[in-house]
PDB file of C-alpha atoms in Angstrom:
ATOM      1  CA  UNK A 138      46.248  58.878  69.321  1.00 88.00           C
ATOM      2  CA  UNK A 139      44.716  60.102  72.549  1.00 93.00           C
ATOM      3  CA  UNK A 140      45.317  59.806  76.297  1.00 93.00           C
ATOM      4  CA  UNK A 141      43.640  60.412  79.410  1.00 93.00           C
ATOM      5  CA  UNK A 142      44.428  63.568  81.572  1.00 92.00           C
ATOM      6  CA  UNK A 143      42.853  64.611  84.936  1.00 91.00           C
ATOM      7  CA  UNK A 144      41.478  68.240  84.950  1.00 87.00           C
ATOM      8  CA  UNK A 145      41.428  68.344  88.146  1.00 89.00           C
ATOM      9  CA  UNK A 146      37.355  67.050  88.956  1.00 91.00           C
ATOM     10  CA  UNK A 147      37.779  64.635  86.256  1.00 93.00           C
ATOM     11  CA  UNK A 148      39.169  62.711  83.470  1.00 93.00           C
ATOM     12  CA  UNK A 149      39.133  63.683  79.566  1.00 92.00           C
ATOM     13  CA  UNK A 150      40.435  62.778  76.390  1.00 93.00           C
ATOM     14  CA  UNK A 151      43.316  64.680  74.401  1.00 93.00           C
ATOM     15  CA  UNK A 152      44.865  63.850  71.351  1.00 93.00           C
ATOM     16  CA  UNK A 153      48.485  62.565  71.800  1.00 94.00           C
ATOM     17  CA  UNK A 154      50.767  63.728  68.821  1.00 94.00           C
ATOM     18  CA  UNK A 155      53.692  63.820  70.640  1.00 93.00           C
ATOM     19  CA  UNK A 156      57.333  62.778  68.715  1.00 93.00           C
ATOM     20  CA  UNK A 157      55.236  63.116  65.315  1.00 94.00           C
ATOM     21  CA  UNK A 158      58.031  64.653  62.895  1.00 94.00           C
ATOM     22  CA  UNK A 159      56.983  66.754  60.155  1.00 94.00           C
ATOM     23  CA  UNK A 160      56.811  70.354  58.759  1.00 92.00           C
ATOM     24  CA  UNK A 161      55.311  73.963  60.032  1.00 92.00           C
ATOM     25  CA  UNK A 162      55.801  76.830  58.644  1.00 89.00           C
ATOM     26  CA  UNK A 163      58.830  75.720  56.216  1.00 85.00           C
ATOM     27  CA  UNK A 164      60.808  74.144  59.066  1.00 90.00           C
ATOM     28  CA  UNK A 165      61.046  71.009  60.227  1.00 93.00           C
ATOM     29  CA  UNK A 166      59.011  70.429  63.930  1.00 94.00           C
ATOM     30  CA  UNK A 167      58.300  68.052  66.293  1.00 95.00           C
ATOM     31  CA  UNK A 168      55.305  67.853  68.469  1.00 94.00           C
ATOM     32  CA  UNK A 169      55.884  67.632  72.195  1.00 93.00           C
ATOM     33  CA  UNK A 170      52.895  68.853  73.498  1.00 93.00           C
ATOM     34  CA  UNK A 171      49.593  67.456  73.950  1.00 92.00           C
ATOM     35  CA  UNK A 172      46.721  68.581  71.756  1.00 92.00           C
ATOM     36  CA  UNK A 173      45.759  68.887  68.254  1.00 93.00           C
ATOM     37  CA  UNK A 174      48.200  69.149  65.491  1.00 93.00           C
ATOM     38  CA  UNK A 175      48.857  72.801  65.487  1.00 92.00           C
ATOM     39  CA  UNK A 176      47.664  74.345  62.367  1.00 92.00           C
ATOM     40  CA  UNK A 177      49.496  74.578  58.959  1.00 91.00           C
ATOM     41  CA  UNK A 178      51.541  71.209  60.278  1.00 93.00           C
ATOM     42  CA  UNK A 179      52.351  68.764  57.453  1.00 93.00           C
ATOM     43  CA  UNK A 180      54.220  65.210  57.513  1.00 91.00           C
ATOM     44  CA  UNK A 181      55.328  66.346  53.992  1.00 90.00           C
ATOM     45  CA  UNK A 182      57.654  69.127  53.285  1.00 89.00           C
ATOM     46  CA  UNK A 183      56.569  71.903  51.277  1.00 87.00           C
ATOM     47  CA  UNK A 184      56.706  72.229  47.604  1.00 87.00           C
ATOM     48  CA  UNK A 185      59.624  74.781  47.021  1.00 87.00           C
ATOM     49  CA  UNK A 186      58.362  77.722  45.019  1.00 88.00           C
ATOM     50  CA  UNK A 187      59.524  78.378  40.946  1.00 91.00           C
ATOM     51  CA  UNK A 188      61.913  80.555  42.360  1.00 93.00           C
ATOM     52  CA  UNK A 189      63.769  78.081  45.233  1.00 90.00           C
ATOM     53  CA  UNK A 190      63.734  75.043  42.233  1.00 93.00           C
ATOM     54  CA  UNK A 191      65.167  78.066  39.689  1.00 94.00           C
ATOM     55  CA  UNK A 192      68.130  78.653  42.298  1.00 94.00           C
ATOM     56  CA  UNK A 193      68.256  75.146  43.521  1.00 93.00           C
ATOM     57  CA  UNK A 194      68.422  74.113  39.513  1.00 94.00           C
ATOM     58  CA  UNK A 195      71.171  76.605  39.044  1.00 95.00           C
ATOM     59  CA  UNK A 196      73.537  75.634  41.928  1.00 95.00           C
ATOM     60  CA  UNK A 197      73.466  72.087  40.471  1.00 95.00           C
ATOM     61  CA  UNK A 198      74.699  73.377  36.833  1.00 96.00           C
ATOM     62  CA  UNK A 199      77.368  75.351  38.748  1.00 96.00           C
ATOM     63  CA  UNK A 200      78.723  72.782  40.880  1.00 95.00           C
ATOM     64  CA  UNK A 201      78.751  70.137  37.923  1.00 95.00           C
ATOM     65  CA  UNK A 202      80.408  72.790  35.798  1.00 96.00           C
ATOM     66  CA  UNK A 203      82.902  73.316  38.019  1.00 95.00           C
ATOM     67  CA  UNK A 204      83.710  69.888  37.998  1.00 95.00           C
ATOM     68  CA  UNK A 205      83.739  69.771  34.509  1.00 95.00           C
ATOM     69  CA  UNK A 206      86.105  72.845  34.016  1.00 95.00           C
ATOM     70  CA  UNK A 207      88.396  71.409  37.026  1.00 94.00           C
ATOM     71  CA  UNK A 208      88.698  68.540  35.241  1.00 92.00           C
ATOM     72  CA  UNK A 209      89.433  69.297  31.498  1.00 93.00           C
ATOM     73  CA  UNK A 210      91.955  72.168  32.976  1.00 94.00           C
ATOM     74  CA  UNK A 211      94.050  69.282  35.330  1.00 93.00           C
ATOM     75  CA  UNK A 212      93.895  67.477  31.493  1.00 91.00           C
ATOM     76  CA  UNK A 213      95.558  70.875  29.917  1.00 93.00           C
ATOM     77  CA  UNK A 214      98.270  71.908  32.651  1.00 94.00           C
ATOM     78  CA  UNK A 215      99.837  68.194  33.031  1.00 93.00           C
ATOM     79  CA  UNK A 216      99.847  68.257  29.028  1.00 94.00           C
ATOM     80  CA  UNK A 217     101.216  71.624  28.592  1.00 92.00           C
ATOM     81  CA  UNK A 218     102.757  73.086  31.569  1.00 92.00           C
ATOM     82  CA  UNK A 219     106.266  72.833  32.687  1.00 88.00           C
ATOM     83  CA  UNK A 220     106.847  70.963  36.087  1.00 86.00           C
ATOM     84  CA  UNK A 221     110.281  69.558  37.939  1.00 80.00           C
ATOM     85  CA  UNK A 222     110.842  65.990  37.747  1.00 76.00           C
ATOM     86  CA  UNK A 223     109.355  65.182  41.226  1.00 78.00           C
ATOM     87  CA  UNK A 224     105.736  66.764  39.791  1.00 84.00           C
ATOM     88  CA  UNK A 225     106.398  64.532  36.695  1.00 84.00           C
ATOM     89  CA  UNK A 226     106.673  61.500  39.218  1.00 80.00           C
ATOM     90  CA  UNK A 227     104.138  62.775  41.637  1.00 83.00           C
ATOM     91  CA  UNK A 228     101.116  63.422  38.990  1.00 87.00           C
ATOM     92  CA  UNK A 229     102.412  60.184  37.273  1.00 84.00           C
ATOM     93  CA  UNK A 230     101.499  58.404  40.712  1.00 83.00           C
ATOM     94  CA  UNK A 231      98.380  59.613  40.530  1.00 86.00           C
ATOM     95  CA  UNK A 232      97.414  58.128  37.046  1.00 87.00           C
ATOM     96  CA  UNK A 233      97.093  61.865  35.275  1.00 91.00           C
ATOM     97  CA  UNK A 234      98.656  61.186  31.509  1.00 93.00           C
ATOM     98  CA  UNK A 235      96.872  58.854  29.323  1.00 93.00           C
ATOM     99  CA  UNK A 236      98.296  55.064  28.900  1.00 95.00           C
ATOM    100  CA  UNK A 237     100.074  54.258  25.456  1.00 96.00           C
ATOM    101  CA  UNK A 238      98.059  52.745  23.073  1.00 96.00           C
ATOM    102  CA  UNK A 239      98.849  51.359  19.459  1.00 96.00           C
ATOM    103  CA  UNK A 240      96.893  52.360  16.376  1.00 96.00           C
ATOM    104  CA  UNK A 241      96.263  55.886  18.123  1.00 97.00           C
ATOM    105  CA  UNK A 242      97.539  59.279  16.859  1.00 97.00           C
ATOM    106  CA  UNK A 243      99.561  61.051  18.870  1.00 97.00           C
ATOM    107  CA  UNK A 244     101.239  65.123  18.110  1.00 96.00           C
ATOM    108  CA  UNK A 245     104.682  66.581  19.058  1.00 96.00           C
ATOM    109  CA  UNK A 246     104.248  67.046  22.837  1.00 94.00           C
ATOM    110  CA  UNK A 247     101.744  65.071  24.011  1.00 96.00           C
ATOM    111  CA  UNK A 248     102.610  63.111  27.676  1.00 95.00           C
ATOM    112  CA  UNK A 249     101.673  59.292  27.788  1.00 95.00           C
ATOM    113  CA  UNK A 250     102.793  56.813  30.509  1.00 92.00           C
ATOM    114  CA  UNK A 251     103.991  53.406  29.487  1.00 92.00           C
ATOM    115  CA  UNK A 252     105.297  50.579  31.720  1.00 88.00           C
ATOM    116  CA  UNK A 253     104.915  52.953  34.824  1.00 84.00           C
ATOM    117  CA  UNK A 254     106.911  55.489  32.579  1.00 88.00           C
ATOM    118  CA  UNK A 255     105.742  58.979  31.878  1.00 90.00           C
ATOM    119  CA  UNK A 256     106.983  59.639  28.107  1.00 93.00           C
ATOM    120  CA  UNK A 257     106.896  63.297  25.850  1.00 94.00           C
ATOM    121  CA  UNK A 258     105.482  62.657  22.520  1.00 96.00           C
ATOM    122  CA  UNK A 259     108.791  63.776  19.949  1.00 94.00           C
ATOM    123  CA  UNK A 260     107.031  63.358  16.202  1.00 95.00           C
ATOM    124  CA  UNK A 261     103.370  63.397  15.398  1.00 97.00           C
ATOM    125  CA  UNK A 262     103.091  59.816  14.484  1.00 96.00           C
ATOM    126  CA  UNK A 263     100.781  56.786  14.326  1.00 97.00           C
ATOM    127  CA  UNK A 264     101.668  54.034  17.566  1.00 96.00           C
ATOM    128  CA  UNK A 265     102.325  50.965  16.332  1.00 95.00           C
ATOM    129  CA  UNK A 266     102.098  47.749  18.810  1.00 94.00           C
ATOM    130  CA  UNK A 267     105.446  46.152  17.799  1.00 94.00           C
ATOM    131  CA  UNK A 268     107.094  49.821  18.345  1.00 95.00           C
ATOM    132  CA  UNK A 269     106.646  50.880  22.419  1.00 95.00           C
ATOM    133  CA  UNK A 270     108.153  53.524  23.964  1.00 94.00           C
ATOM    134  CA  UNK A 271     109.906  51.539  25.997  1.00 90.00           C
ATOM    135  CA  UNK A 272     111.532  49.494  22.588  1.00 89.00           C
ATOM    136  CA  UNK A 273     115.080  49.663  21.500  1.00 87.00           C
ATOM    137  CA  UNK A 274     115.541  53.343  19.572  1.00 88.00           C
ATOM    138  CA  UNK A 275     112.323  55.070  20.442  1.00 92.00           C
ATOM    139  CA  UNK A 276     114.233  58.384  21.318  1.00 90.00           C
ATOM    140  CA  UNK A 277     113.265  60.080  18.432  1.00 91.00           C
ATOM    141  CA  UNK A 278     109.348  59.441  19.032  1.00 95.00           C
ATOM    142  CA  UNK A 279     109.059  59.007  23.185  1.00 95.00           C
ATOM    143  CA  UNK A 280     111.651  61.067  25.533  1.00 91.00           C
ATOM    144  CA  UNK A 281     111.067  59.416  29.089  1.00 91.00           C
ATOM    145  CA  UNK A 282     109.964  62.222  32.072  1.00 86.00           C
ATOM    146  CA  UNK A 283     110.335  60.080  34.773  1.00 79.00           C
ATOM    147  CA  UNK A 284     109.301  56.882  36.569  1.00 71.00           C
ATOM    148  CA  UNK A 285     106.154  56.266  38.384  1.00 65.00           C
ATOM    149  CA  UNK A 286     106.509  56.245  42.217  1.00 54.00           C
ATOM    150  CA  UNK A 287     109.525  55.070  43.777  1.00 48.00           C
ATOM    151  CA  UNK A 288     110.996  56.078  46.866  1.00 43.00           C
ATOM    152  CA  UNK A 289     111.894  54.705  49.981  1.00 40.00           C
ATOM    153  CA  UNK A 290     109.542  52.075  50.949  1.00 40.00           C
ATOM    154  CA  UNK A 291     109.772  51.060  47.094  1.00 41.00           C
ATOM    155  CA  UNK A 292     105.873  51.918  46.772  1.00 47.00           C
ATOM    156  CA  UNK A 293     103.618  54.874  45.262  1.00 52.00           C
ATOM    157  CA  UNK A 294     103.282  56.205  48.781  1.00 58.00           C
ATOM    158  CA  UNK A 295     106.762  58.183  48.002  1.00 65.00           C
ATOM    159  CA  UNK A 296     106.746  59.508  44.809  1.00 69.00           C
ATOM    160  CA  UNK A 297     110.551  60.263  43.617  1.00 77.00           C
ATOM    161  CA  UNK A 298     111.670  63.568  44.496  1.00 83.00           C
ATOM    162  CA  UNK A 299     115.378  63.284  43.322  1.00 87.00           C
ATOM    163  CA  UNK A 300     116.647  63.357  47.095  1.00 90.00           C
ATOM    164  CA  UNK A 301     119.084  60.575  48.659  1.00 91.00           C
ATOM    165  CA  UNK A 302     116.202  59.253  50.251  1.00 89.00           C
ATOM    166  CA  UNK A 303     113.900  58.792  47.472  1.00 87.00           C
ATOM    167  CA  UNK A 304     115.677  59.047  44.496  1.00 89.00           C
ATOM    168  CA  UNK A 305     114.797  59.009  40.322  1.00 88.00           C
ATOM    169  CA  UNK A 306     115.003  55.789  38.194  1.00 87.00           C
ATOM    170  CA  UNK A 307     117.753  56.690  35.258  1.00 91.00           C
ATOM    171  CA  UNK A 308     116.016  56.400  32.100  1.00 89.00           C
ATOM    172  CA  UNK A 309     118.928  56.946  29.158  1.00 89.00           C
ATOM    173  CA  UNK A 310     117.152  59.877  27.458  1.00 89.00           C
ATOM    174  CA  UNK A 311     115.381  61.649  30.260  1.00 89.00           C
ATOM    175  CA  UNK A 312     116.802  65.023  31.698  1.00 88.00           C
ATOM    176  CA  UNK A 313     119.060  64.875  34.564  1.00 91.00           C
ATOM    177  CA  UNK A 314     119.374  67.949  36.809  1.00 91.00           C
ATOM    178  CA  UNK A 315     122.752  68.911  38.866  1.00 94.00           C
ATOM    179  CA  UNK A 316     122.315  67.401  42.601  1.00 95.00           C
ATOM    180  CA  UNK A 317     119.850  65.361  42.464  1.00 93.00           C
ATOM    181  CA  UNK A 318     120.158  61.471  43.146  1.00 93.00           C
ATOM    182  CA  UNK A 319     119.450  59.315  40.803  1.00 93.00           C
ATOM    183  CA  UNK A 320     119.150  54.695  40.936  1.00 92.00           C
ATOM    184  CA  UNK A 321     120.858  52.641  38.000  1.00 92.00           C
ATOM    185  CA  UNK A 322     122.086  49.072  38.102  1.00 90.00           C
ATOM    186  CA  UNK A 323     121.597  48.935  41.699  1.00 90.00           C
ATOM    187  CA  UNK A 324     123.751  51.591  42.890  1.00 93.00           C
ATOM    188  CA  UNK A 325     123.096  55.629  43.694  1.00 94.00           C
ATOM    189  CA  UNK A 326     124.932  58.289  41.919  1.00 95.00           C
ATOM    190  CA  UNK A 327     124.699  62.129  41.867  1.00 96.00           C
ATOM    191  CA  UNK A 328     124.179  64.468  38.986  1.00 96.00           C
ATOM    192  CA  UNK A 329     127.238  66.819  38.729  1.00 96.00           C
ATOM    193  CA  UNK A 330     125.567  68.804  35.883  1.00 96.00           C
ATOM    194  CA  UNK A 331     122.335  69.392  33.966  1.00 94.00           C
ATOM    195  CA  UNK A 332     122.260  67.168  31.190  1.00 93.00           C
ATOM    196  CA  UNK A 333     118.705  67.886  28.936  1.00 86.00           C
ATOM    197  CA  UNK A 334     118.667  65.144  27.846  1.00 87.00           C
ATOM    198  CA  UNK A 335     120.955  62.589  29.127  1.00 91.00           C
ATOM    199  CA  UNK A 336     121.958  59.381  27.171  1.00 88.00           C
ATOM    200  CA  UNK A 337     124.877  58.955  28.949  1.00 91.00           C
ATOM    201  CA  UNK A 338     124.126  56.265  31.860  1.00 93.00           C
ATOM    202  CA  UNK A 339     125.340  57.339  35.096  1.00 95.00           C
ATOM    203  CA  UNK A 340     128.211  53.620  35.210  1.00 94.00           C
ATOM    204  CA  UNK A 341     129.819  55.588  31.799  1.00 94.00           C
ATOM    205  CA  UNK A 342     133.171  55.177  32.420  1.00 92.00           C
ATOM    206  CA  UNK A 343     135.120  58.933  32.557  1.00 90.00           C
ATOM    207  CA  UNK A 344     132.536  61.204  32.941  1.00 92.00           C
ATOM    208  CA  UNK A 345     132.981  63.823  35.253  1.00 94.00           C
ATOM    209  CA  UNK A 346     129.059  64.529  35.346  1.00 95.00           C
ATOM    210  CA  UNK A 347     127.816  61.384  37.338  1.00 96.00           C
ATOM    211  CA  UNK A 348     129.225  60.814  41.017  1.00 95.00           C
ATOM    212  CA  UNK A 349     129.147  57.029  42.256  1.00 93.00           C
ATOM    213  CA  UNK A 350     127.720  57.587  45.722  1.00 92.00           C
ATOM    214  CA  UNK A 351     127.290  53.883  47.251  1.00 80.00           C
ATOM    215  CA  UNK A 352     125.314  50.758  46.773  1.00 69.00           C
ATOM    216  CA  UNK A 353     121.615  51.047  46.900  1.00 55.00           C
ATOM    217  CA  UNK A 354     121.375  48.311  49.844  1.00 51.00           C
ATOM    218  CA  UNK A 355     123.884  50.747  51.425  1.00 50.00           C
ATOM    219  CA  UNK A 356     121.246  53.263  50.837  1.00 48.00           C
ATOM    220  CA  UNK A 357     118.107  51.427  52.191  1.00 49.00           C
ATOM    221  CA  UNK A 358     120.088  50.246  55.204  1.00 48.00           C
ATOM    222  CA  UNK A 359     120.606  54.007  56.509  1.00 50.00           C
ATOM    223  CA  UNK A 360     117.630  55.214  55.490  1.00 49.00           C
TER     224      UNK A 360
END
């Protein structure tokens, strides 16, 4: 803690504080000069005042409000709002609506995901386990959205977006919008015409509405 310095006729002790960290005057400082500590220097920091905790309190409750808020209104919009089909696909991606689950009560518009698909709830009803959304004649309860992910590279890196490149699923039951592209049994085809909702799958024989583009290989290979 001290060192020896030459005055100039002879030699004398100082004290030798130099790269102690700490506190002066509110800031934080570090000593680089020789001598004693200068006065009001502490190695703790100083107790904030009731009015610095009050604000410091304050910002806390704000910031974990906000997340609160942000939160429970991201659970309200993808419940209630109306998006396109590649929103649908994107926020489905992202693991936004609630997974199916039997023995829970769900009301007339409600937006589960089942199976990787997104459904809206038709009928307030009761789930039962032997009765999915995905089961033979579950129009009347679950109307399928969309699928999750998709796309080119055939992972949740492309969400579907109803282009040629990254296509929708088919889902009999979903809506189908005029030209956009749309996968089923291995082959592309393009919507002609809006159908809300569509049963008809896009291989119906005679219907003007569905375009047979080309093989999905095809597809993949010029992509």
């Amino acid at each position: 803690g001290f060192v020896a310095v030459w005055n100039g006729s002879t030699w004398e002790l100082q004290e030798d504080h130099r790269g102690e960290t700490g506190w002066l005057a509110g800031q934080p400082h570090t000593i680089t000069d020789l001598g004693p500590l200068p006065d009001g220097f502490s190695s703790e920091p100083p107790k904030p005042t009731p009015e610095e905790t009050a604000r410091e309190v304050a910002a806390l409750a704000a910031a974990k409000s906000a997340r609160i808020l942000t939160a429970r209104l991201q659970r309200e919009m993808v419940q209630t709002a109306e998006f396109t089909p590649a929103e649908f696909s994107l926020f489905a991606t992202a693991g936004l609506f609630p997974e199916w689950a039997a023995d829970t009560e769900y009301a007339v518009g409600a937006r589960i995901a089942h199976n990787r698909i997104v459904y809206a709830v038709q009928q307030n009803h009761t789930a039962q386990s032997h009765q999915p959304p995905d089961s033979t004649g579950m129009l009347a309860l679950y109307r399928p959205l969309c699928t999750q992910g998709s796309g080119e590279d055939g992972g949740d890196n492309n969400p579907s977006d109803g282009s040629r490149e990254r296509p929708y699923a088919f889902i009999p039951g979903m809506d189908v919008y005029a030209d956009n592209y749309y996968t089923h049994a291995d082959a592309l085809y393009l919507a002609k015409a809006d159908m809300l909702p569509c049963v008809w799958p896009p291989d119906t024989p005679g219907l003007w509405q569905w375009e047979a583009v080309e093989a999905v290989e095809a597809v993949e290979q010029n992509a």
